[in-house]
mmCIF file of C-alpha atoms in Angstrom:
data_model
loop_
_atom_site.group_PDB
_atom_site.id
_atom_site.type_symbol
_atom_site.label_atom_id
_atom_site.label_comp_id
_atom_site.label_asym_id
_atom_site.label_seq_id
_atom_site.Cartn_x
_atom_site.Cartn_y
_atom_site.Cartn_z
ATOM 1 C CA MET N 1 -13.269 -49.740 -61.211
ATOM 2 C CA PRO N 2 -9.985 -49.564 -59.090
ATOM 3 C CA TYR N 3 -9.911 -53.333 -58.242
ATOM 4 C CA ALA N 4 -6.571 -53.385 -56.545
ATOM 5 C CA ARG N 5 -7.358 -50.430 -54.245
ATOM 6 C CA LEU N 6 -10.824 -51.962 -53.374
ATOM 7 C CA ARG N 7 -9.217 -55.450 -52.478
ATOM 8 C CA THR N 8 -6.668 -53.602 -50.091
ATOM 9 C CA GLN N 9 -9.481 -51.973 -48.255
ATOM 10 C CA ASN N 10 -11.681 -55.203 -48.088
ATOM 11 C CA LEU N 11 -14.421 -53.563 -50.052
ATOM 12 C CA PRO N 12 -16.751 -55.741 -52.285
ATOM 13 C CA ILE N 13 -15.786 -55.763 -55.901
ATOM 14 C CA GLY N 14 -18.726 -57.649 -57.437
ATOM 15 C CA SER N 15 -22.332 -56.700 -57.528
ATOM 16 C CA GLY N 16 -23.444 -59.596 -55.519
ATOM 17 C CA VAL N 17 -23.477 -57.765 -52.217
ATOM 18 C CA ILE N 18 -25.657 -55.062 -53.684
ATOM 19 C CA GLU N 19 -27.807 -57.449 -55.409
ATOM 20 C CA ALA N 20 -28.506 -59.309 -52.293
ATOM 21 C CA ALA N 21 -29.251 -56.184 -50.332
ATOM 22 C CA CYS N 22 -31.926 -55.253 -52.941
ATOM 23 C CA LYS N 23 -33.433 -58.595 -52.597
ATOM 24 C CA THR N 24 -33.668 -58.661 -48.871
ATOM 25 C CA LEU N 25 -34.569 -54.952 -48.490
ATOM 26 C CA ALA N 26 -36.958 -54.396 -51.382
ATOM 27 C CA THR N 27 -37.932 -57.384 -53.333
ATOM 28 C CA GLN N 28 -39.044 -59.606 -50.440
ATOM 29 C CA ARG N 29 -41.458 -56.779 -49.302
ATOM 30 C CA LEU N 30 -42.582 -54.976 -52.324
ATOM 31 C CA LYS N 31 -43.055 -57.874 -54.971
ATOM 32 C CA ARG N 32 -45.413 -60.051 -52.906
ATOM 33 C CA SER N 33 -48.315 -61.557 -54.743
ATOM 34 C CA GLY N 34 -51.277 -59.433 -55.153
ATOM 35 C CA ILE N 35 -49.679 -56.268 -53.585
ATOM 36 C CA ARG N 36 -49.617 -52.926 -55.347
ATOM 37 C CA TRP N 37 -47.744 -49.852 -54.130
ATOM 38 C CA ARG N 38 -48.072 -46.255 -54.940
ATOM 39 C CA GLN N 39 -44.742 -44.569 -55.080
ATOM 40 C CA ALA N 40 -45.093 -42.710 -51.706
ATOM 41 C CA GLY N 41 -46.147 -45.927 -49.889
ATOM 42 C CA GLY N 42 -43.318 -47.940 -51.425
ATOM 43 C CA GLN N 43 -40.744 -45.311 -50.392
ATOM 44 C CA ALA N 44 -42.024 -45.308 -47.014
ATOM 45 C CA ILE N 45 -41.696 -48.992 -46.717
ATOM 46 C CA LEU N 46 -38.204 -49.093 -48.186
ATOM 47 C CA THR N 47 -37.167 -46.124 -45.828
ATOM 48 C CA LEU N 48 -38.277 -48.114 -42.787
ATOM 49 C CA ARG N 49 -36.702 -51.329 -43.933
ATOM 50 C CA SER N 50 -33.417 -49.670 -44.640
ATOM 51 C CA LEU N 51 -33.430 -47.984 -41.322
ATOM 52 C CA CYS N 52 -34.338 -51.181 -39.433
ATOM 53 C CA GLN N 53 -31.775 -53.376 -41.522
ATOM 54 C CA SER N 54 -28.919 -50.887 -40.907
ATOM 55 C CA ASP N 55 -29.624 -50.473 -37.143
ATOM 56 C CA HIS N 56 -30.325 -46.720 -37.571
ATOM 57 C CA PHE N 57 -34.176 -46.942 -36.741
ATOM 58 C CA GLU N 58 -33.868 -45.633 -33.156
ATOM 59 C CA ARG N 59 -31.827 -42.719 -33.973
ATOM 60 C CA ALA N 60 -34.189 -41.900 -37.077
ATOM 61 C CA TRP N 61 -37.244 -42.360 -34.880
ATOM 62 C CA ASP N 62 -35.920 -39.875 -32.183
ATOM 63 C CA LEU N 63 -35.358 -37.333 -34.933
ATOM 64 C CA LEU N 64 -38.759 -37.774 -36.516
ATOM 65 C CA ALA N 65 -40.448 -37.694 -32.993
ATOM 66 C CA ALA N 66 -38.694 -34.396 -32.050
ATOM 67 C CA THR N 67 -39.522 -32.862 -35.432
ATOM 68 C CA TYR N 68 -43.195 -33.736 -35.761
ATOM 69 C CA LYS N 69 -44.670 -33.023 -32.341
ATOM 70 C CA ARG N 70 -48.183 -31.660 -32.193
ATOM 71 C CA PRO N 71 -50.347 -31.001 -29.097
ATOM 72 C CA VAL N 72 -53.010 -33.712 -28.613
ATOM 73 C CA GLY N 73 -56.307 -32.610 -27.062
ATOM 74 C CA LEU N 74 -59.760 -33.996 -26.595
ATOM 75 C CA PRO N 75 -62.164 -33.777 -29.507
ATOM 76 C CA ARG N 76 -64.973 -31.240 -29.038
ATOM 77 C CA LYS N 77 -67.774 -33.630 -29.262
ATOM 78 C CA VAL N 78 -67.234 -36.848 -27.267
ATOM 79 C CA ILE N 79 -69.915 -39.349 -26.543
ATOM 80 C CA ALA N 80 -69.399 -40.955 -23.280
ATOM 81 C CA LEU N 81 -69.673 -44.799 -23.130
ATOM 82 C CA SER N 82 -71.954 -46.244 -20.419
ATOM 83 C CA GLY N 83 -69.911 -46.233 -17.127
ATOM 84 C CA HIS N 84 -66.937 -44.200 -18.683
ATOM 85 C CA ARG N 85 -65.979 -40.782 -18.414
ATOM 86 C CA ALA N 86 -63.479 -38.892 -20.736
ATOM 87 C CA ARG N 87 -60.132 -38.389 -18.967
ATOM 88 C CA VAL N 88 -58.171 -35.187 -19.397
#
């Protein structure tokens, strides 16, 4: 590790910063009592938490919203509730 260069750039040298980030980002959410995660669900939570904690959530959400648009229509069979009509 080029310690001198890292010090001149005010970059962290030890692993404490990374360990703290892992603890706040992953461990606090994924290792709660009684919780089990599948890989896809755990990855989704980590992705959302990392976007939120790095202040990139809004930009990522805008990108996702632009990418995954689908037209939404009324279902074919709708049962009207008493006194209510389906709006189009």
